[in-house]
Amino acid sequence: MKQIPLTKPQVIAILINSIIGAGILPMPVFPVRAADHGAPLITVLAFVMAYIGLACMALLGSRFPKQNFVTLSEMVIGKWPARFFTFLFACYLGALTAFTAREFGEVVITSVLKSTPLEVTVILMLVLGAVSARSDMNTFAYMHMFYVPFVVIPAWLIVFLSLKNAEPLNLLPIWGNESGNWFNGIIAVASLTQASFIITLVIPYMKNPEKALRTATLSILVTGSLYVAIVVACVGVFGPEEIKILLWPTLELAKTTSLPANILERLDAAFLALWLTAVFTNILSTYFFTVHAFSNVFKLRDYRFLTMFILPFIFVLAMQPKSIIQMYTDIYQIGRVGYLILVGYA
């Protein structure tokens, strides 16, 4: 099948769906713990930091439009060091995929299918991601283009409707009333965007690689504004002290939101539906990126068999945390350190 160059809207859809994922549920907790009432400001700074890293990737990719992350690394630091770091990067992406699937499983068995074994929900999402990751780049882009409206539009609707319950005083002062640890909060939120580095794999397939920076900018604006709006809504409705004891503040926000005239008194079911879509597209991106990174390291002509080969390893890794608390502790620590190393290497 002939490869059709990817358009700008397709790449924007890929980046948006890669950023918005399972982490949208606990995300408000990270900036609130760091800066209390200043959580929205922390989120803004986190996306500024995320944009800097993504912009560097986009500029580098537009300067060398025929090179992907692996081949460009080989040109800069040498063949074997580049392959070694790319192998570690692929393993890290696999870990992100595993923890995303585990987080999905925990939410499902806690909120919806309470009698379903955790292993069943996790393996089903991983199999779905593995099968979808066997697609070529055009099909991959088409899937993201199809799903992005079902993620972004309902999310904005829920946030908009929830603001009627917000108390403006909960958002003051905007810089927070405690010093906290701003750096850790910024890194924690910024690490949720690291799947956007899939742009290094996508740029060689773009119709106009010189527009990569503009594409990255629009993607960060869409996702960043949504994340900031979610934090503003959560802090405005619940207040920072209550958010600190909530496991999934965004889900609780949807529970307190209703449609006008009480057509639907709670929107948590609708929110979980869009969240499921966001989790699938996020896992699709990280899984797709993982198998392509491994295939580039080992110089494989066909990456498709890797999708099923690495599935058992990702599943075993996903089941390692013994509880939800340990799972989020591992996600926070691995995500923060991995993001710093990834940005530094890039």
Tab-separated table of C-alpha atoms in Angstrom:
chain	number	residue	atom	x	y	z
A	1	MET	CA	0.000	0.000	0.000
A	2	LYS	CA	1.387	3.392	-0.987
A	3	GLN	CA	2.200	5.731	1.896
A	4	ILE	CA	0.125	8.927	1.775
A	5	PRO	CA	1.832	11.929	3.426
A	6	LEU	CA	0.218	12.981	6.690
A	7	THR	CA	-1.569	16.318	6.774
A	8	LYS	CA	-1.261	18.934	9.502
A	9	PRO	CA	-4.701	18.140	11.069
A	10	GLN	CA	-3.796	14.448	11.217
A	11	VAL	CA	-0.561	15.140	13.095
A	12	ILE	CA	-2.368	17.523	15.459
A	13	ALA	CA	-4.921	14.786	16.185
A	14	ILE	CA	-2.116	12.289	16.875
A	15	LEU	CA	-0.414	14.654	19.319
A	16	ILE	CA	-3.645	15.607	21.115
A	17	ASN	CA	-4.671	11.986	21.613
A	18	SER	CA	-1.136	11.061	22.673
A	19	ILE	CA	-1.133	13.706	25.418
A	20	ILE	CA	-4.660	13.192	26.758
A	21	GLY	CA	-4.756	9.808	28.444
A	22	ALA	CA	-5.496	7.966	31.656
A	23	GLY	CA	-3.588	10.548	33.700
A	24	ILE	CA	-6.393	13.067	33.227
A	25	LEU	CA	-8.246	11.498	36.202
A	26	PRO	CA	-5.672	12.053	38.997
A	27	MET	CA	-3.916	14.979	37.283
A	28	PRO	CA	-5.324	17.828	39.469
A	29	VAL	CA	-3.833	16.189	42.559
A	30	PHE	CA	-0.245	16.818	41.398
A	31	PRO	CA	-0.370	20.631	41.065
A	32	VAL	CA	-2.609	20.983	44.131
A	33	ARG	CA	-0.126	19.152	46.352
A	34	ALA	CA	2.644	21.338	44.978
A	35	ALA	CA	1.027	24.783	45.207
A	36	ASP	CA	-2.398	24.508	46.864
A	37	HIS	CA	-4.543	27.321	45.390
A	38	GLY	CA	-1.823	27.981	42.812
A	39	ALA	CA	-2.506	24.674	41.034
A	40	PRO	CA	-3.728	26.349	37.783
A	41	LEU	CA	-0.511	28.368	37.596
A	42	ILE	CA	1.540	25.200	38.125
A	43	THR	CA	-0.349	23.540	35.264
A	44	VAL	CA	0.332	26.481	32.954
A	45	LEU	CA	4.057	26.370	33.771
A	46	ALA	CA	4.087	22.593	33.246
A	47	PHE	CA	2.710	22.948	29.735
A	48	VAL	CA	5.173	25.742	28.985
A	49	MET	CA	7.925	23.311	29.945
A	50	ALA	CA	6.313	20.540	27.897
A	51	TYR	CA	6.072	22.868	24.925
A	52	ILE	CA	9.774	23.726	25.101
A	53	GLY	CA	10.719	20.047	24.884
A	54	LEU	CA	8.206	19.320	22.131
A	55	ALA	CA	9.236	22.437	20.181
A	56	CYS	CA	12.877	21.348	20.251
A	57	MET	CA	11.845	17.964	18.847
A	58	ALA	CA	9.711	19.628	16.176
A	59	LEU	CA	12.464	22.030	15.104
A	60	LEU	CA	15.010	19.229	14.935
A	61	GLY	CA	12.614	17.050	12.954
A	62	SER	CA	11.785	19.828	10.495
A	63	ARG	CA	15.501	20.441	9.951
A	64	PHE	CA	16.098	16.763	9.188
A	65	PRO	CA	12.710	15.681	7.786
A	66	LYS	CA	13.924	12.332	6.436
A	67	GLN	CA	15.386	11.158	9.750
A	68	ASN	CA	13.514	9.680	12.683
A	69	PHE	CA	14.592	9.695	16.322
A	70	VAL	CA	16.832	6.640	15.983
A	71	THR	CA	18.631	7.463	12.736
A	72	LEU	CA	19.216	11.056	13.809
A	73	SER	CA	20.683	9.873	17.122
A	74	GLU	CA	23.048	7.577	15.238
A	75	MET	CA	24.277	10.548	13.219
A	76	VAL	CA	24.950	12.606	16.349
A	77	ILE	CA	26.362	10.207	18.974
A	78	GLY	CA	27.236	7.116	16.954
A	79	LYS	CA	25.557	3.881	15.987
A	80	TRP	CA	25.843	1.733	19.100
A	81	PRO	CA	25.343	4.431	21.775
A	82	ALA	CA	22.250	5.609	19.893
A	83	ARG	CA	20.854	2.092	19.686
A	84	PHE	CA	21.501	1.544	23.391
A	85	PHE	CA	19.673	4.719	24.428
A	86	THR	CA	16.866	4.013	21.971
A	87	PHE	CA	16.481	0.533	23.456
A	88	LEU	CA	16.162	2.060	26.936
A	89	PHE	CA	13.703	4.598	25.541
A	90	ALA	CA	11.616	1.813	23.991
A	91	CYS	CA	11.579	-0.059	27.315
A	92	TYR	CA	10.458	3.139	29.034
A	93	LEU	CA	7.633	3.591	26.525
A	94	GLY	CA	6.618	0.007	27.167
A	95	ALA	CA	6.481	0.789	30.881
A	96	LEU	CA	4.257	3.799	30.182
A	97	THR	CA	1.948	1.556	28.170
A	98	ALA	CA	1.834	-0.983	30.985
A	99	PHE	CA	1.003	1.547	33.700
A	100	THR	CA	-1.637	3.215	31.536
A	101	ALA	CA	-3.342	-0.142	31.024
A	102	ARG	CA	-3.103	-0.888	34.755
A	103	GLU	CA	-4.622	2.495	35.622
A	104	PHE	CA	-7.436	1.786	33.174
A	105	GLY	CA	-8.070	-1.574	34.835
A	106	GLU	CA	-8.150	-0.071	38.332
A	107	VAL	CA	-10.668	2.591	37.352
A	108	VAL	CA	-12.916	0.088	35.561
A	109	ILE	CA	-13.080	-2.449	38.387
A	110	THR	CA	-13.558	0.322	40.957
A	111	SER	CA	-16.235	2.356	39.169
A	112	VAL	CA	-18.012	0.098	36.669
A	113	LEU	CA	-17.256	-3.632	36.597
A	114	LYS	CA	-16.697	-4.303	40.273
A	115	SER	CA	-16.857	-8.095	39.965
A	116	THR	CA	-14.481	-8.333	37.004
A	117	PRO	CA	-10.906	-9.485	37.700
A	118	LEU	CA	-8.305	-6.781	37.238
A	119	GLU	CA	-6.243	-8.999	34.925
A	120	VAL	CA	-9.134	-9.296	32.459
A	121	THR	CA	-9.597	-5.550	32.000
A	122	VAL	CA	-5.850	-4.935	31.668
A	123	ILE	CA	-5.211	-7.686	29.115
A	124	LEU	CA	-8.236	-6.683	27.032
A	125	MET	CA	-6.987	-3.096	26.703
A	126	LEU	CA	-3.453	-4.266	25.910
A	127	VAL	CA	-4.676	-6.696	23.249
A	128	LEU	CA	-6.782	-3.936	21.712
A	129	GLY	CA	-3.764	-1.647	21.657
A	130	ALA	CA	-1.503	-4.366	20.235
A	131	VAL	CA	-3.884	-5.237	17.411
A	132	SER	CA	-4.390	-1.567	16.541
A	133	ALA	CA	-0.633	-0.895	16.642
A	134	ARG	CA	-0.128	-3.334	13.764
A	135	SER	CA	-1.558	-0.693	11.426
A	136	ASP	CA	0.522	1.384	9.046
A	137	MET	CA	1.080	5.096	9.610
A	138	ASN	CA	-1.897	6.192	7.517
A	139	THR	CA	-4.346	3.938	9.376
A	140	PHE	CA	-2.787	5.053	12.645
A	141	ALA	CA	-3.449	8.693	11.705
A	142	TYR	CA	-7.002	7.965	10.541
A	143	MET	CA	-7.849	6.345	13.874
A	144	HIS	CA	-6.647	9.399	15.774
A	145	MET	CA	-8.539	11.738	13.444
A	146	PHE	CA	-11.727	9.763	14.062
A	147	TYR	CA	-11.465	9.672	17.849
A	148	VAL	CA	-10.152	13.154	18.685
A	149	PRO	CA	-13.591	14.887	18.561
A	150	PHE	CA	-15.007	12.270	20.953
A	151	VAL	CA	-12.262	13.137	23.448
A	152	VAL	CA	-11.915	16.913	23.253
A	153	ILE	CA	-15.506	18.132	22.744
A	154	PRO	CA	-17.189	16.175	25.603
A	155	ALA	CA	-14.302	17.045	27.939
A	156	TRP	CA	-14.764	20.752	27.313
A	157	LEU	CA	-18.537	20.377	27.729
A	158	ILE	CA	-18.161	18.747	31.141
A	159	VAL	CA	-15.681	21.390	32.292
A	160	PHE	CA	-17.933	24.209	31.078
A	161	LEU	CA	-20.991	22.781	32.836
A	162	SER	CA	-19.099	22.173	36.075
A	163	LEU	CA	-17.964	25.795	36.382
A	164	LYS	CA	-21.452	26.829	37.533
A	165	ASN	CA	-20.685	25.031	40.806
A	166	ALA	CA	-17.270	26.687	41.249
A	167	GLU	CA	-16.419	29.077	44.055
A	168	PRO	CA	-14.023	31.793	42.786
A	169	LEU	CA	-12.459	32.256	46.229
A	170	ASN	CA	-11.030	28.730	45.998
A	171	LEU	CA	-8.764	29.969	43.204
A	172	LEU	CA	-7.217	32.824	45.197
A	173	PRO	CA	-4.416	33.691	45.526
A	174	ILE	CA	-3.421	32.514	42.073
A	175	TRP	CA	0.187	31.857	43.174
A	176	GLY	CA	-0.960	29.794	46.161
A	177	ASN	CA	-0.691	30.431	49.874
A	178	GLU	CA	1.973	27.803	50.544
A	179	SER	CA	5.431	27.552	49.040
A	180	GLY	CA	5.123	23.806	48.456
A	181	ASN	CA	7.356	22.162	45.878
A	182	TRP	CA	6.645	23.821	42.572
A	183	PHE	CA	9.338	21.985	40.653
A	184	ASN	CA	7.991	18.531	41.484
A	185	GLY	CA	4.472	19.648	40.606
A	186	ILE	CA	5.559	21.074	37.265
A	187	ILE	CA	7.515	17.927	36.381
A	188	ALA	CA	4.630	15.669	37.452
A	189	VAL	CA	2.154	17.439	35.157
A	190	ALA	CA	4.648	17.844	32.307
A	191	SER	CA	5.467	14.114	32.425
A	192	LEU	CA	1.855	13.375	31.445
A	193	THR	CA	2.634	14.848	28.007
A	194	GLN	CA	5.691	12.765	27.159
A	195	ALA	CA	3.827	10.515	24.706
A	196	SER	CA	3.761	13.612	22.469
A	197	PHE	CA	7.381	12.822	21.593
A	198	ILE	CA	5.854	10.475	19.047
A	199	ILE	CA	6.250	13.517	16.797
A	200	THR	CA	9.827	12.324	16.213
A	201	LEU	CA	8.382	9.243	14.527
A	202	VAL	CA	5.653	11.119	12.652
A	203	ILE	CA	7.595	14.013	11.088
A	204	PRO	CA	9.240	11.893	8.331
A	205	TYR	CA	5.731	10.989	7.143
A	206	MET	CA	4.412	14.569	7.109
A	207	LYS	CA	3.398	16.270	3.895
A	208	ASN	CA	4.958	19.541	5.098
A	209	PRO	CA	7.626	18.783	7.720
A	210	GLU	CA	8.514	22.474	7.899
A	211	LYS	CA	5.173	23.020	9.672
A	212	ALA	CA	6.076	20.673	12.527
A	213	LEU	CA	6.629	23.504	15.010
A	214	ARG	CA	3.266	25.097	14.230
A	215	THR	CA	1.631	21.698	14.577
A	216	ALA	CA	3.244	21.130	17.971
A	217	THR	CA	2.200	24.612	19.105
A	218	LEU	CA	-1.467	24.084	18.224
A	219	SER	CA	-1.479	20.678	19.900
A	220	ILE	CA	-0.060	22.049	23.152
A	221	LEU	CA	-2.506	24.963	23.089
A	222	VAL	CA	-5.495	22.607	22.764
A	223	THR	CA	-4.374	20.106	25.392
A	224	GLY	CA	-2.820	22.662	27.719
A	225	SER	CA	-5.933	24.836	27.810
A	226	LEU	CA	-8.065	21.750	28.508
A	227	TYR	CA	-5.848	20.588	31.366
A	228	VAL	CA	-5.728	24.074	32.890
A	229	ALA	CA	-9.520	24.328	32.615
A	230	ILE	CA	-9.911	20.957	34.371
A	231	VAL	CA	-7.650	22.068	37.221
A	232	VAL	CA	-9.487	25.394	37.520
A	233	ALA	CA	-12.837	23.582	37.628
A	234	CYS	CA	-11.678	21.012	40.197
A	235	VAL	CA	-10.086	23.587	42.512
A	236	GLY	CA	-13.045	25.929	42.098
A	237	VAL	CA	-15.613	23.233	42.917
A	238	PHE	CA	-13.852	21.212	45.627
A	239	GLY	CA	-11.116	23.436	46.991
A	240	PRO	CA	-7.471	22.315	47.321
A	241	GLU	CA	-7.823	20.563	50.675
A	242	GLU	CA	-10.543	18.216	49.455
A	243	ILE	CA	-8.687	17.473	46.224
A	244	LYS	CA	-5.693	16.271	48.245
A	245	ILE	CA	-7.758	13.395	49.637
A	246	LEU	CA	-9.450	12.462	46.351
A	247	LEU	CA	-8.030	9.680	44.203
A	248	TRP	CA	-9.616	10.796	40.915
A	249	PRO	CA	-10.715	14.444	41.207
A	250	THR	CA	-11.720	14.754	37.545
A	251	LEU	CA	-14.105	11.818	37.864
A	252	GLU	CA	-15.582	13.342	41.029
A	253	LEU	CA	-16.022	16.580	39.101
A	254	ALA	CA	-18.088	14.756	36.480
A	255	LYS	CA	-20.254	13.248	39.244
A	256	THR	CA	-21.181	16.715	40.519
A	257	THR	CA	-22.009	18.026	37.034
A	258	SER	CA	-25.431	17.812	35.396
A	259	LEU	CA	-26.961	18.877	32.117
A	260	PRO	CA	-29.417	21.799	32.078
A	261	ALA	CA	-32.988	20.939	33.128
A	262	ASN	CA	-31.537	17.827	34.849
A	263	ILE	CA	-31.627	15.825	31.630
A	264	LEU	CA	-28.706	13.946	33.158
A	265	GLU	CA	-28.121	14.510	36.861
A	266	ARG	CA	-24.609	13.026	36.744
A	267	LEU	CA	-22.154	12.956	33.872
A	268	ASP	CA	-19.681	10.451	35.292
A	269	ALA	CA	-20.931	7.670	32.997
A	270	ALA	CA	-20.526	9.892	29.929
A	271	PHE	CA	-17.134	11.042	31.185
A	272	LEU	CA	-15.924	7.463	31.641
A	273	ALA	CA	-16.935	6.760	28.045
A	274	LEU	CA	-14.781	9.601	26.702
A	275	TRP	CA	-12.014	8.678	29.153
A	276	LEU	CA	-12.044	5.129	27.769
A	277	THR	CA	-11.531	6.580	24.286
A	278	ALA	CA	-8.676	8.746	25.563
A	279	VAL	CA	-7.002	5.747	27.220
A	280	PHE	CA	-7.259	3.690	24.035
A	281	THR	CA	-5.752	6.403	21.813
A	282	ASN	CA	-2.996	7.040	24.359
A	283	ILE	CA	-2.095	3.344	24.569
A	284	LEU	CA	-2.270	3.137	20.773
A	285	SER	CA	0.351	5.893	20.528
A	286	THR	CA	2.726	4.542	23.161
A	287	TYR	CA	2.402	0.950	21.917
A	288	PHE	CA	2.901	2.059	18.311
A	289	PHE	CA	5.935	4.118	19.294
A	290	THR	CA	7.353	1.228	21.359
A	291	VAL	CA	7.249	-1.348	18.571
A	292	HIS	CA	8.668	1.116	16.043
A	293	ALA	CA	11.501	2.048	18.400
A	294	PHE	CA	12.387	-1.628	18.948
A	295	SER	CA	12.190	-2.350	15.215
A	296	ASN	CA	14.553	0.547	14.503
A	297	VAL	CA	17.009	-0.655	17.145
A	298	PHE	CA	17.115	-4.188	15.724
A	299	LYS	CA	16.724	-3.018	12.101
A	300	LEU	CA	13.638	-5.131	11.472
A	301	ARG	CA	11.786	-4.750	8.192
A	302	ASP	CA	8.427	-5.718	9.665
A	303	TYR	CA	7.449	-4.421	13.095
A	304	ARG	CA	4.065	-6.158	13.219
A	305	PHE	CA	5.179	-9.372	14.886
A	306	LEU	CA	6.649	-7.315	17.736
A	307	THR	CA	3.194	-6.122	18.769
A	308	MET	CA	2.293	-9.572	20.055
A	309	PHE	CA	5.825	-10.556	21.086
A	310	ILE	CA	6.151	-7.771	23.663
A	311	LEU	CA	2.544	-8.077	24.888
A	312	PRO	CA	3.279	-10.637	27.678
A	313	PHE	CA	6.161	-8.525	29.000
A	314	ILE	CA	4.010	-5.393	29.140
A	315	PHE	CA	1.193	-7.303	30.851
A	316	VAL	CA	3.522	-8.725	33.520
A	317	LEU	CA	4.928	-5.241	34.154
A	318	ALA	CA	1.417	-3.801	34.411
A	319	MET	CA	0.507	-6.286	37.160
A	320	GLN	CA	3.582	-5.601	39.319
A	321	PRO	CA	2.128	-2.860	41.592
A	322	LYS	CA	0.292	-4.462	44.519
A	323	SER	CA	-2.237	-1.662	45.015
A	324	ILE	CA	-3.559	1.565	43.532
A	325	ILE	CA	-1.393	3.608	45.897
A	326	GLN	CA	1.766	1.747	44.879
A	327	MET	CA	0.747	2.039	41.229
A	328	TYR	CA	0.507	5.828	41.398
A	329	THR	CA	3.720	6.028	43.397
A	330	ASP	CA	5.518	4.062	40.680
A	331	ILE	CA	3.919	6.144	37.916
A	332	TYR	CA	4.931	9.385	39.641
A	333	GLN	CA	8.524	8.343	40.269
A	334	ILE	CA	9.205	6.601	36.950
A	335	GLY	CA	7.362	9.246	34.930
A	336	ARG	CA	9.171	12.159	36.543
A	337	VAL	CA	12.673	10.684	36.264
A	338	GLY	CA	12.025	9.285	32.789
A	339	TYR	CA	10.721	12.604	31.517
A	340	LEU	CA	13.793	14.500	32.719
A	341	ILE	CA	16.140	11.923	31.163
A	342	LEU	CA	14.171	11.899	27.910
A	343	VAL	CA	14.160	15.693	27.598
A	344	GLY	CA	17.847	15.851	28.511
A	345	TYR	CA	18.759	13.208	25.921
A	346	ALA	CA	16.638	14.881	23.255
